[in-house]
PDB file of C-alpha atoms in Angstrom:
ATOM      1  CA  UNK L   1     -19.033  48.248   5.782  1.00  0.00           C
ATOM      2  CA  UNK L   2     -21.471  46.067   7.693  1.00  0.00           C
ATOM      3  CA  UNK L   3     -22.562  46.758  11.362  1.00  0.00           C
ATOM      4  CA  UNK L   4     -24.748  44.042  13.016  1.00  0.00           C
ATOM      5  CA  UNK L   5     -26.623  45.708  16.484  1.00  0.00           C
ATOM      6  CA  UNK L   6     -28.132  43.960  19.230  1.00  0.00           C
ATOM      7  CA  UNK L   7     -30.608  45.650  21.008  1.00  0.00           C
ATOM      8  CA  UNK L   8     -31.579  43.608  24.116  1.00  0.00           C
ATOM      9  CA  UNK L   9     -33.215  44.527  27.779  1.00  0.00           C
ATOM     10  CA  UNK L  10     -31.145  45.511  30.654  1.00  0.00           C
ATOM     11  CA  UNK L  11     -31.188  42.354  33.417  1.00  0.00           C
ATOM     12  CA  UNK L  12     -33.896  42.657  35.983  1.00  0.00           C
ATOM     13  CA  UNK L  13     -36.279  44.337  33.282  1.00  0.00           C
ATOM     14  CA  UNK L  14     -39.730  42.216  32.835  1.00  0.00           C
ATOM     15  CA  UNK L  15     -40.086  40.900  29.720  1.00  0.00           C
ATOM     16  CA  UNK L  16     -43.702  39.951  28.721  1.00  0.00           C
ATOM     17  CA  UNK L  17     -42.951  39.706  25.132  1.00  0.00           C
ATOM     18  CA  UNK L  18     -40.020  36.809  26.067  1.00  0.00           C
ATOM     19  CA  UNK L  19     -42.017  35.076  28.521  1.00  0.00           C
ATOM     20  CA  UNK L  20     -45.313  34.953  26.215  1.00  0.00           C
ATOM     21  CA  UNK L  21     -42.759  33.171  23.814  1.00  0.00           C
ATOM     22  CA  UNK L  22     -41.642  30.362  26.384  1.00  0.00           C
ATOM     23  CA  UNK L  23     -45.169  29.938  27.093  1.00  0.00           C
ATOM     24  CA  UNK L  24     -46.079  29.570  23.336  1.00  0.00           C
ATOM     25  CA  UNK L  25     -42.649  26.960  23.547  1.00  0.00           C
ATOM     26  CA  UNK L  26     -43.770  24.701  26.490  1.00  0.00           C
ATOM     27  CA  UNK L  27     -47.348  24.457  24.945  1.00  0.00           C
ATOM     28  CA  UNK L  28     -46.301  23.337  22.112  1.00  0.00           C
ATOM     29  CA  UNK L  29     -44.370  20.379  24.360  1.00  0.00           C
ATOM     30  CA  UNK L  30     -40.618  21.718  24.338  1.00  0.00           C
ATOM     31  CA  UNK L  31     -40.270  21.238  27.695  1.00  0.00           C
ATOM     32  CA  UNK L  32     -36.340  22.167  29.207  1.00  0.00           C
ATOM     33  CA  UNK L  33     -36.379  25.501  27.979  1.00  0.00           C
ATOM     34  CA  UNK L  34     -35.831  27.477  31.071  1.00  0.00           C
ATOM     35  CA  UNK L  35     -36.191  31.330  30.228  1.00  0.00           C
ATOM     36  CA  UNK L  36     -36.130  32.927  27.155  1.00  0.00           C
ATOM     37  CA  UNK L  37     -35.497  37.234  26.432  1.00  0.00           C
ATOM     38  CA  UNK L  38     -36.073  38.783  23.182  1.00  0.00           C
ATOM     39  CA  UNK L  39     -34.366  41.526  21.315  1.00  0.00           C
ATOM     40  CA  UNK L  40     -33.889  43.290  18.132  1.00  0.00           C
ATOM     41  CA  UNK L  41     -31.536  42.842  15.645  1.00  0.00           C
ATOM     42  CA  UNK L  42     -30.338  45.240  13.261  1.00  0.00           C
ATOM     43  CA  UNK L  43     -28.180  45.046   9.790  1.00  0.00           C
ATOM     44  CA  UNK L  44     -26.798  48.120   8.702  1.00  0.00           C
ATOM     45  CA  UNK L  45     -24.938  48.808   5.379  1.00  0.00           C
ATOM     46  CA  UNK L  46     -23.112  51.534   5.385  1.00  0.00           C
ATOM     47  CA  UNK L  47     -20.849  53.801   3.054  1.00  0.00           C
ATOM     48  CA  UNK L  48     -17.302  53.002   2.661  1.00  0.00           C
ATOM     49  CA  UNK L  49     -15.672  55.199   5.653  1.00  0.00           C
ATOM     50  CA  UNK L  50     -12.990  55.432   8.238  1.00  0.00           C
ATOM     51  CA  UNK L  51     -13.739  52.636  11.070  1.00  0.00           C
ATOM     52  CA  UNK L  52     -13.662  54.955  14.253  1.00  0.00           C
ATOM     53  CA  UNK L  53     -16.229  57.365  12.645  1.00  0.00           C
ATOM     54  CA  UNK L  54     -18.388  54.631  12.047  1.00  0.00           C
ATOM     55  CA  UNK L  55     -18.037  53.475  15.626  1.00  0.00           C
ATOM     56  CA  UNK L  56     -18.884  56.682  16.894  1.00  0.00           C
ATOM     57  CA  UNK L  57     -21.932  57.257  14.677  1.00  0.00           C
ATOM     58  CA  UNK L  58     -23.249  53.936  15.758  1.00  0.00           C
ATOM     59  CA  UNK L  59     -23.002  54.257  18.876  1.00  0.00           C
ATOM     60  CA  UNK L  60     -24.932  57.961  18.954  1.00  0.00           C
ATOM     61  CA  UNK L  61     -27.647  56.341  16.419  1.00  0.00           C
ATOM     62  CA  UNK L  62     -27.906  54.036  19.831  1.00  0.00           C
ATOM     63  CA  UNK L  63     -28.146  56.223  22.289  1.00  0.00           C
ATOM     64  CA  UNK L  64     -30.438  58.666  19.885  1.00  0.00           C
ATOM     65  CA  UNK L  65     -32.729  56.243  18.210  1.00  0.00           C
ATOM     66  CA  UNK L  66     -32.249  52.462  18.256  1.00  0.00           C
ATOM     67  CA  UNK L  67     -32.381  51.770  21.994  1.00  0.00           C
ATOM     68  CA  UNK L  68     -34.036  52.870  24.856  1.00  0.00           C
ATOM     69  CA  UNK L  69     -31.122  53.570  27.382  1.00  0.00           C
ATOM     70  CA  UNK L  70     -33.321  53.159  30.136  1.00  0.00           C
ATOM     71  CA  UNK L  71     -34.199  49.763  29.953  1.00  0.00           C
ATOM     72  CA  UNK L  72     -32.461  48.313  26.796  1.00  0.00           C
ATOM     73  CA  UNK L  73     -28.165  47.935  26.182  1.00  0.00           C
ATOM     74  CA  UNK L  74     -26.743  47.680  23.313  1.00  0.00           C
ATOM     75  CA  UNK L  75     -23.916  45.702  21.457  1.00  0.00           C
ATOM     76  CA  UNK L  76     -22.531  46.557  18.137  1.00  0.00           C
ATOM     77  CA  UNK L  77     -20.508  44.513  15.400  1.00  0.00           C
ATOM     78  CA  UNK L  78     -18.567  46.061  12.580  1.00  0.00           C
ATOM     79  CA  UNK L  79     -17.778  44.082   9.936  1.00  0.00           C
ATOM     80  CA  UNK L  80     -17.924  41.224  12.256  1.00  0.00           C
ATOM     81  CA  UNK L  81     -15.817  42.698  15.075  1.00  0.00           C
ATOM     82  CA  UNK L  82     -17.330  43.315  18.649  1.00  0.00           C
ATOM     83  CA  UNK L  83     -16.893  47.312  18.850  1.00  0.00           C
ATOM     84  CA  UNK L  84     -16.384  48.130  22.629  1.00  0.00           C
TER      85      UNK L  84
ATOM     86  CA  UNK W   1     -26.888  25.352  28.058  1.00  0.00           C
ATOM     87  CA  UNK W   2     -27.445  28.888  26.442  1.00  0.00           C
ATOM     88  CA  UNK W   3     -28.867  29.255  22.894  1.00  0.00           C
ATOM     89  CA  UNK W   4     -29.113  32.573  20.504  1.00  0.00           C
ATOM     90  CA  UNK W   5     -31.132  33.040  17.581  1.00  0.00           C
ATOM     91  CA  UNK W   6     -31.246  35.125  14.618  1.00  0.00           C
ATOM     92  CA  UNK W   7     -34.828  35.471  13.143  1.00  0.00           C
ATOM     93  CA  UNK W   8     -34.253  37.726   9.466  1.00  0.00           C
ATOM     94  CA  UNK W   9     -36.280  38.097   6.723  1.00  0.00           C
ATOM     95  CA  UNK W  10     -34.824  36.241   3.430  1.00  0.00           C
ATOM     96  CA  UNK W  11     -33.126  38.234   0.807  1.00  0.00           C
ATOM     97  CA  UNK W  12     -35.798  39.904  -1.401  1.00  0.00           C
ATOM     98  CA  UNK W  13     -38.806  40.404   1.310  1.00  0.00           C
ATOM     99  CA  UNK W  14     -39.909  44.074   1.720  1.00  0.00           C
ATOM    100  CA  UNK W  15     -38.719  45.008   5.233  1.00  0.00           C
ATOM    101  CA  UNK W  16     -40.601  48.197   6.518  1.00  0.00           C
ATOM    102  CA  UNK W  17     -39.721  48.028   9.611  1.00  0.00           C
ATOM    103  CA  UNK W  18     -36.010  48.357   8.465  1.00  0.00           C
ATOM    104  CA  UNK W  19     -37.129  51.183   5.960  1.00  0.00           C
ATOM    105  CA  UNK W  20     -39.021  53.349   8.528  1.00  0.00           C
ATOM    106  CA  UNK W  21     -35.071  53.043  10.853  1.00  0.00           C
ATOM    107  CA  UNK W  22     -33.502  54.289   7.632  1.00  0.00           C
ATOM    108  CA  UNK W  23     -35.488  57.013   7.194  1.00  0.00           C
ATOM    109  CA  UNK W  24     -35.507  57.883  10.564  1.00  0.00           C
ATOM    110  CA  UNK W  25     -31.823  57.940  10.869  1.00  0.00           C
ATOM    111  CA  UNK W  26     -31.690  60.319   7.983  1.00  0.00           C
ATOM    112  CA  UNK W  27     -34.059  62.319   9.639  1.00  0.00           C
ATOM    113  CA  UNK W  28     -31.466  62.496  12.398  1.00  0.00           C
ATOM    114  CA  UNK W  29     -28.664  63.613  10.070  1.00  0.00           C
ATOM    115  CA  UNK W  30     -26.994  60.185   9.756  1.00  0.00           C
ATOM    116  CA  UNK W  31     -25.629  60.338   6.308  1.00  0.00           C
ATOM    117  CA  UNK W  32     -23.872  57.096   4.690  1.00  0.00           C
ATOM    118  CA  UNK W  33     -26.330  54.584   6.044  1.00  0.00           C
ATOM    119  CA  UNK W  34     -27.502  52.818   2.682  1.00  0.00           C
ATOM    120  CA  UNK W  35     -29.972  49.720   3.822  1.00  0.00           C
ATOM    121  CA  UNK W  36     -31.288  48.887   7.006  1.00  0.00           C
ATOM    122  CA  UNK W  37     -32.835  45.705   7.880  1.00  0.00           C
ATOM    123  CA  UNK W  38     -34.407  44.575  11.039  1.00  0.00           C
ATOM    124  CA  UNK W  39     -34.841  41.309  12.564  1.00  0.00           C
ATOM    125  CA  UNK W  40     -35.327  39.380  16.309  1.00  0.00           C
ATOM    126  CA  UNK W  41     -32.894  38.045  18.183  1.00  0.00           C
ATOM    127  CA  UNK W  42     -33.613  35.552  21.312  1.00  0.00           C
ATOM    128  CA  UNK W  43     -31.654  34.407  24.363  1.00  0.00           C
ATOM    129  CA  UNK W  44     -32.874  31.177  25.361  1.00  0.00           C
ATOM    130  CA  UNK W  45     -31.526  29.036  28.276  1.00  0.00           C
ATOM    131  CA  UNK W  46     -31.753  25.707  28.012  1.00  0.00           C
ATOM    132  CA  UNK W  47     -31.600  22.748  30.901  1.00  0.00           C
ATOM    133  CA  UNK W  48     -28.410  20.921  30.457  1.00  0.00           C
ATOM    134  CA  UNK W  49     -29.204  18.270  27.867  1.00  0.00           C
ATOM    135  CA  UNK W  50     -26.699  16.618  24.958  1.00  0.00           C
ATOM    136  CA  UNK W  51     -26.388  19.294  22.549  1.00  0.00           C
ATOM    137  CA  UNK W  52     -27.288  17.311  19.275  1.00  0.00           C
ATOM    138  CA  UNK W  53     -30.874  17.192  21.125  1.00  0.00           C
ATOM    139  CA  UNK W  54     -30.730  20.814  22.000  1.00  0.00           C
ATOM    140  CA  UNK W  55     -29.625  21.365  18.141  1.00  0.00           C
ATOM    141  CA  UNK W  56     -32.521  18.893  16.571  1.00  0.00           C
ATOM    142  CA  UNK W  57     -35.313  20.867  19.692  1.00  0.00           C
ATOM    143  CA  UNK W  58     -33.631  24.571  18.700  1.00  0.00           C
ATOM    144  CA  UNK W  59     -34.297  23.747  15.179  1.00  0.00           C
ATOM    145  CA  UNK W  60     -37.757  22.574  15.324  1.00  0.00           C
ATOM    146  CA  UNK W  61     -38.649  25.831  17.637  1.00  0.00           C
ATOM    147  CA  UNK W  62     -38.222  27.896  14.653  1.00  0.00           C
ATOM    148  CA  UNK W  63     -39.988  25.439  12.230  1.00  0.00           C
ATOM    149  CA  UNK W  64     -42.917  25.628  14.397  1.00  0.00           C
ATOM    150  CA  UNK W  65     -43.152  29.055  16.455  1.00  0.00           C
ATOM    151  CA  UNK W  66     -39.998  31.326  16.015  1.00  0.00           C
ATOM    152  CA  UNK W  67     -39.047  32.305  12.524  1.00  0.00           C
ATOM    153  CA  UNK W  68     -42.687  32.095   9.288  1.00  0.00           C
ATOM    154  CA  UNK W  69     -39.979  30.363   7.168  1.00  0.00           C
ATOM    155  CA  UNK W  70     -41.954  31.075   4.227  1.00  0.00           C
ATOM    156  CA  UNK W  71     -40.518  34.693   4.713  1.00  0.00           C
ATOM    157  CA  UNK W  72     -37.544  34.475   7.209  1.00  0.00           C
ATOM    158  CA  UNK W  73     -34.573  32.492   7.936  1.00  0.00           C
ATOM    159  CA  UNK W  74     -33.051  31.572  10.963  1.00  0.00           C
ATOM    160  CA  UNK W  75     -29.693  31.240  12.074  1.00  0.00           C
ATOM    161  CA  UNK W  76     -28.667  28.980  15.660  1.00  0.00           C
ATOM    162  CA  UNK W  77     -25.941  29.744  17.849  1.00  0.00           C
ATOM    163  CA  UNK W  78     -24.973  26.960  21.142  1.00  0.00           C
ATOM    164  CA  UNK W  79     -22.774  28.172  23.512  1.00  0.00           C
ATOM    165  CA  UNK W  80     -21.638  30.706  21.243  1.00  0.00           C
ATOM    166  CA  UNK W  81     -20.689  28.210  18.143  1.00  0.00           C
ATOM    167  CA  UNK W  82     -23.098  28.226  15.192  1.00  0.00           C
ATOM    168  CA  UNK W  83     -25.322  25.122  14.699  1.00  0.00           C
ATOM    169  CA  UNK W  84     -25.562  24.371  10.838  1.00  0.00           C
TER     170      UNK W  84
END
């Protein structure tokens, strides 16, 4: 089974690492790009299991590990499927 | 105009980053995860333009700045549809 995670910061949180990027863009002459955010990405393979458990332990590997709940949501894919 | 790329490294690349999550999550008791891989995902808006220019500009971002294609790949999205 095949999750896909985005880990991405909360609106209204500053980020330098994004902004360093659409500097980096319009100095290199692509003007028209008007903001830019990064995030992570994760692909996770994991064993052969029923869906809603997998759901659930994704979500808690979130909250535990993968994302800062502060300042960082979440959105998780299983087997190409938005989970909610 | 609102753009989303996937930055991952190609089939075959040692990902550490994606090996120190695995271990951690084992750490954590999460049994049944068997790979992890990491990559970066960016949000980029873009002034309203025609979207084969936005697709050729999107494109030649991660040529030049956003993805070392001699060790990642990059996947475009455009308004939510992928760009081949």
């Amino acid at each position: 089974m095949q999750a896909r995670i985005h880990v991405t910061l909360k609106n209204g949180v500053l980020d330098p690492q994004g902004k360093a990027i659409h500097h980096a863009l319009a100095g290199l002459g692509f003007a028209g790009v008007e903001d830019v955010r990064q995030g992570k990405y994760l692909e996770l393979e994991l064993a052969d299991q029923d869906r809603a458990a997998a759901e659930q332990q994704l979500r808690q590997m979130c909250e535990q590990l993968l994302a800062n709940t502060v300042i960082e949501s979440y959105a998780i894919e299983l087997d190409g499927e938005a989970v909610a």
